[in-house]
Amino acid sequence: MRARRQQNGAFQRRDSSALKGFRRPRGLKTRRAILRKAVNLASLEGLEGLTIGRLASTLRISKSGLFAHFGSKEDLQCAVVDEARDIFIESVVRPAFKFRGLQRLRALCENWLSYGKARVFPGGCFFSAASLEFDDRPGRVRDRIVELMKKWLGNLEQAARDAQSAGEIRKEVDVRQLAFEIQALAMGANWSSRLFRDQEAFRAASAAILQRIDQATEPMQSRE
């Protein structure tokens, strides 16, 4: 049980307060179905354009029906961010936690790139787009995105730090800098894929990231 909690520490699961009032199975199922549609819509049109009225129109349900689940536009946006987080955990984070150290670091990177290339969200990586959209917008939505992205970078850094402690990464390597570079390359792949419709963006990013990790490892550990 403790190990499962540690696995989810990077991107914590939905707070219990977020589900207050929606404990019944039917209510939970309806809410999750709404949020999945909302995440896809937000990935294409942006979070700021996601309103209760816009979502109600897309789903062909009444605004009052959505207000029963989300009290405001900001509540809806925060719930969508949390839903995207949960999907990201299942696609990227959790599968990597069966490994440790260098293997975990590589798995996190490979899973992220596969998730981006596969377009789990129709508009590409949800958090890449949301980070750019809300980087200068104060408020709860931005705060939540910042928190989640810090945790993601912390995942990369901790995996690299564990690899360093195990002798898989050289002692002089700045693991925080390594995590920053990995994330920058991954974000660049998503940007190039979306803006230029570059079919080779994720392949190029994968090669660059694996090369950067190899540069940080001891020669005997390279490409294990």
CSV table of C-alpha atoms in Angstrom, one decimal:
chain,number,residue,atom,x,y,z
A,1,MET,CA,0.0,0.0,0.0
A,2,ARG,CA,2.8,2.4,0.9
A,3,ALA,CA,4.6,1.7,-2.4
A,4,ARG,CA,1.3,2.5,-4.3
A,5,ARG,CA,1.1,5.8,-2.5
A,6,GLN,CA,4.7,6.6,-3.5
A,7,GLN,CA,4.0,5.8,-7.1
A,8,ASN,CA,1.2,8.3,-7.2
A,9,GLY,CA,3.2,11.0,-5.4
A,10,ALA,CA,4.4,12.6,-8.5
A,11,PHE,CA,0.9,13.4,-9.9
A,12,GLN,CA,-1.4,12.9,-6.9
A,13,ARG,CA,-4.8,11.4,-7.6
A,14,ARG,CA,-7.9,13.5,-7.5
A,15,ASP,CA,-8.5,15.1,-4.1
A,16,SER,CA,-11.5,13.7,-2.3
A,17,SER,CA,-12.9,17.2,-2.0
A,18,ALA,CA,-13.1,17.4,-5.8
A,19,LEU,CA,-15.7,14.5,-5.7
A,20,LYS,CA,-17.8,15.9,-2.9
A,21,GLY,CA,-21.4,15.5,-3.7
A,22,PHE,CA,-20.7,12.9,-6.5
A,23,ARG,CA,-20.3,9.7,-4.5
A,24,ARG,CA,-23.0,7.7,-6.2
A,25,PRO,CA,-21.7,5.3,-9.0
A,26,ARG,CA,-24.0,6.8,-11.6
A,27,GLY,CA,-23.0,10.3,-10.7
A,28,LEU,CA,-19.3,9.4,-10.8
A,29,LYS,CA,-19.6,7.7,-14.2
A,30,THR,CA,-21.5,10.6,-15.7
A,31,ARG,CA,-18.9,13.1,-14.3
A,32,ARG,CA,-16.0,11.2,-15.7
A,33,ALA,CA,-17.6,10.9,-19.1
A,34,ILE,CA,-18.2,14.6,-19.2
A,35,LEU,CA,-14.6,15.3,-18.1
A,36,ARG,CA,-13.2,13.0,-20.8
A,37,LYS,CA,-15.1,15.0,-23.5
A,38,ALA,CA,-14.0,18.2,-21.9
A,39,VAL,CA,-10.4,17.3,-21.8
A,40,ASN,CA,-10.4,16.4,-25.5
A,41,LEU,CA,-12.2,19.7,-26.3
A,42,ALA,CA,-9.8,21.7,-24.2
A,43,SER,CA,-6.8,20.0,-25.9
A,44,LEU,CA,-8.0,21.3,-29.2
A,45,GLU,CA,-9.5,24.7,-28.3
A,46,GLY,CA,-7.7,25.6,-25.1
A,47,LEU,CA,-8.8,25.7,-21.5
A,48,GLU,CA,-9.7,29.3,-21.6
A,49,GLY,CA,-12.3,28.6,-24.3
A,50,LEU,CA,-13.8,25.8,-22.3
A,51,THR,CA,-17.0,27.2,-20.7
A,52,ILE,CA,-20.0,25.5,-19.3
A,53,GLY,CA,-22.0,26.8,-22.2
A,54,ARG,CA,-19.6,25.6,-24.8
A,55,LEU,CA,-19.4,22.2,-23.2
A,56,ALA,CA,-23.1,21.9,-22.8
A,57,SER,CA,-23.5,22.7,-26.5
A,58,THR,CA,-21.0,20.1,-27.5
A,59,LEU,CA,-22.6,17.4,-25.3
A,60,ARG,CA,-26.1,18.5,-26.2
A,61,ILE,CA,-27.1,18.8,-22.6
A,62,SER,CA,-28.5,21.7,-20.5
A,63,LYS,CA,-26.3,24.2,-18.7
A,64,SER,CA,-28.1,23.4,-15.5
A,65,GLY,CA,-27.1,19.8,-15.9
A,66,LEU,CA,-23.5,20.8,-16.0
A,67,PHE,CA,-23.8,23.2,-13.2
A,68,ALA,CA,-24.9,20.2,-11.1
A,69,HIS,CA,-21.4,18.9,-11.6
A,70,PHE,CA,-19.3,22.1,-11.9
A,71,GLY,CA,-20.3,25.3,-10.1
A,72,SER,CA,-18.2,27.7,-12.3
A,73,LYS,CA,-16.0,27.9,-15.3
A,74,GLU,CA,-12.9,27.8,-13.1
A,75,ASP,CA,-14.2,24.8,-11.3
A,76,LEU,CA,-14.7,23.1,-14.6
A,77,GLN,CA,-11.2,24.0,-15.8
A,78,CYS,CA,-9.6,22.7,-12.6
A,79,ALA,CA,-11.5,19.5,-12.9
A,80,VAL,CA,-10.4,19.1,-16.5
A,81,VAL,CA,-6.7,19.6,-15.4
A,82,ASP,CA,-7.2,16.9,-12.8
A,83,GLU,CA,-8.7,14.5,-15.3
A,84,ALA,CA,-5.8,15.1,-17.7
A,85,ARG,CA,-3.4,14.5,-14.8
A,86,ASP,CA,-5.1,11.1,-14.1
A,87,ILE,CA,-4.8,10.1,-17.8
A,88,PHE,CA,-1.2,11.1,-17.8
A,89,ILE,CA,-0.5,9.0,-14.7
A,90,GLU,CA,-2.0,5.9,-16.3
A,91,SER,CA,-0.2,6.5,-19.6
A,92,VAL,CA,3.2,7.7,-18.5
A,93,VAL,CA,4.0,7.7,-14.8
A,94,ARG,CA,2.6,4.4,-13.4
A,95,PRO,CA,4.1,2.1,-16.0
A,96,ALA,CA,7.6,3.5,-15.3
A,97,PHE,CA,7.4,2.8,-11.6
A,98,LYS,CA,7.9,-0.9,-12.0
A,99,PHE,CA,11.6,0.1,-12.7
A,100,ARG,CA,14.1,2.0,-10.6
A,101,GLY,CA,17.0,4.4,-11.3
A,102,LEU,CA,18.2,4.7,-14.9
A,103,GLN,CA,15.6,2.3,-16.2
A,104,ARG,CA,12.8,4.3,-14.6
A,105,LEU,CA,14.2,7.6,-16.1
A,106,ARG,CA,14.4,6.1,-19.6
A,107,ALA,CA,10.9,4.6,-19.2
A,108,LEU,CA,9.4,7.9,-18.1
A,109,CYS,CA,11.0,9.6,-21.2
A,110,GLU,CA,9.9,6.8,-23.6
A,111,ASN,CA,6.4,6.7,-22.2
A,112,TRP,CA,6.0,10.5,-22.5
A,113,LEU,CA,7.1,10.5,-26.1
A,114,SER,CA,4.9,7.5,-26.9
A,115,TYR,CA,2.0,9.3,-25.2
A,116,GLY,CA,2.6,12.5,-27.3
A,117,LYS,CA,3.1,10.6,-30.6
A,118,ALA,CA,0.0,8.5,-30.0
A,119,ARG,CA,-2.1,11.7,-29.4
A,120,VAL,CA,-3.8,10.4,-26.3
A,121,PHE,CA,-5.4,13.8,-26.5
A,122,PRO,CA,-6.5,14.9,-30.0
A,123,GLY,CA,-4.7,18.3,-29.6
A,124,GLY,CA,-1.4,16.7,-28.5
A,125,CYS,CA,0.1,16.9,-25.0
A,126,PHE,CA,-2.5,18.5,-22.8
A,127,PHE,CA,0.0,19.9,-20.3
A,128,SER,CA,2.4,21.3,-23.0
A,129,ALA,CA,-0.5,23.4,-24.4
A,130,ALA,CA,-1.9,24.3,-21.0
A,131,SER,CA,1.5,25.4,-19.7
A,132,LEU,CA,1.9,27.8,-22.6
A,133,GLU,CA,-1.7,29.0,-22.3
A,134,PHE,CA,-1.7,29.8,-18.6
A,135,ASP,CA,2.0,30.8,-18.0
A,136,ASP,CA,0.9,34.4,-17.5
A,137,ARG,CA,-2.6,33.9,-16.2
A,138,PRO,CA,-2.9,34.1,-12.4
A,139,GLY,CA,-5.4,32.0,-10.6
A,140,ARG,CA,-6.3,28.5,-9.5
A,141,VAL,CA,-6.0,26.9,-12.9
A,142,ARG,CA,-2.4,28.2,-13.4
A,143,ASP,CA,-1.5,27.2,-9.8
A,144,ARG,CA,-2.7,23.7,-10.4
A,145,ILE,CA,-0.8,23.4,-13.7
A,146,VAL,CA,2.4,24.7,-12.1
A,147,GLU,CA,2.1,22.3,-9.2
A,148,LEU,CA,1.6,19.3,-11.6
A,149,MET,CA,4.5,20.3,-13.9
A,150,LYS,CA,6.8,20.7,-10.9
A,151,LYS,CA,5.9,17.2,-9.7
A,152,TRP,CA,6.6,15.9,-13.2
A,153,LEU,CA,10.0,17.5,-13.3
A,154,GLY,CA,10.5,16.2,-9.8
A,155,ASN,CA,9.8,12.6,-11.1
A,156,LEU,CA,12.5,13.0,-13.8
A,157,GLU,CA,14.9,14.5,-11.3
A,158,GLN,CA,14.3,11.9,-8.6
A,159,ALA,CA,14.7,9.0,-11.1
A,160,ALA,CA,18.0,10.5,-12.2
A,161,ARG,CA,19.1,11.1,-8.6
A,162,ASP,CA,18.3,7.5,-7.7
A,163,ALA,CA,20.3,6.4,-10.8
A,164,GLN,CA,23.2,8.6,-9.6
A,165,SER,CA,23.1,7.0,-6.1
A,166,ALA,CA,23.2,3.6,-7.7
A,167,GLY,CA,26.3,4.5,-9.7
A,168,GLU,CA,24.5,4.5,-13.0
A,169,ILE,CA,24.9,8.3,-13.6
A,170,ARG,CA,28.1,10.1,-13.0
A,171,LYS,CA,28.5,11.9,-9.7
A,172,GLU,CA,29.3,15.3,-11.3
A,173,VAL,CA,26.1,15.3,-13.4
A,174,ASP,CA,23.6,18.0,-12.3
A,175,VAL,CA,20.4,15.9,-12.3
A,176,ARG,CA,18.2,19.0,-12.0
A,177,GLN,CA,19.7,20.3,-15.2
A,178,LEU,CA,19.3,16.9,-16.9
A,179,ALA,CA,15.6,16.8,-16.0
A,180,PHE,CA,15.2,20.3,-17.4
A,181,GLU,CA,16.9,19.4,-20.7
A,182,ILE,CA,14.8,16.2,-21.1
A,183,GLN,CA,11.6,18.2,-20.5
A,184,ALA,CA,12.6,20.9,-22.9
A,185,LEU,CA,13.3,18.4,-25.7
A,186,ALA,CA,10.0,16.6,-25.1
A,187,MET,CA,8.1,19.9,-25.1
A,188,GLY,CA,9.9,20.9,-28.3
A,189,ALA,CA,8.8,17.6,-29.9
A,190,ASN,CA,5.1,18.3,-29.1
A,191,TRP,CA,5.5,21.9,-30.4
A,192,SER,CA,7.1,20.8,-33.7
A,193,SER,CA,4.6,18.0,-34.2
A,194,ARG,CA,1.6,20.3,-33.7
A,195,LEU,CA,2.8,23.5,-35.4
A,196,PHE,CA,4.7,22.0,-38.3
A,197,ARG,CA,2.9,18.7,-38.5
A,198,ASP,CA,6.4,17.2,-38.3
A,199,GLN,CA,6.0,13.4,-38.4
A,200,GLU,CA,9.6,13.0,-37.3
A,201,ALA,CA,9.5,15.3,-34.2
A,202,PHE,CA,9.1,12.6,-31.6
A,203,ARG,CA,11.7,10.3,-33.2
A,204,ALA,CA,14.2,13.2,-33.2
A,205,ALA,CA,13.4,14.1,-29.6
A,206,SER,CA,13.7,10.4,-28.5
A,207,ALA,CA,17.2,10.2,-30.1
A,208,ALA,CA,18.3,13.5,-28.5
A,209,ILE,CA,16.9,12.5,-25.0
A,210,LEU,CA,18.5,9.0,-25.0
A,211,GLN,CA,21.8,10.5,-26.2
A,212,ARG,CA,21.7,13.1,-23.4
A,213,ILE,CA,21.0,10.3,-20.8
A,214,ASP,CA,23.8,8.2,-22.2
A,215,GLN,CA,26.2,11.2,-21.9
A,216,ALA,CA,25.4,11.3,-18.2
A,217,THR,CA,25.9,7.6,-17.5
A,218,GLU,CA,29.1,5.8,-16.7
A,219,PRO,CA,30.5,4.1,-19.8
A,220,MET,CA,29.7,0.6,-18.6
A,221,GLN,CA,26.0,1.6,-18.1
A,222,SER,CA,25.6,3.2,-21.5
A,223,ARG,CA,22.7,1.7,-23.5
A,224,GLU,CA,22.0,-1.1,-21.1
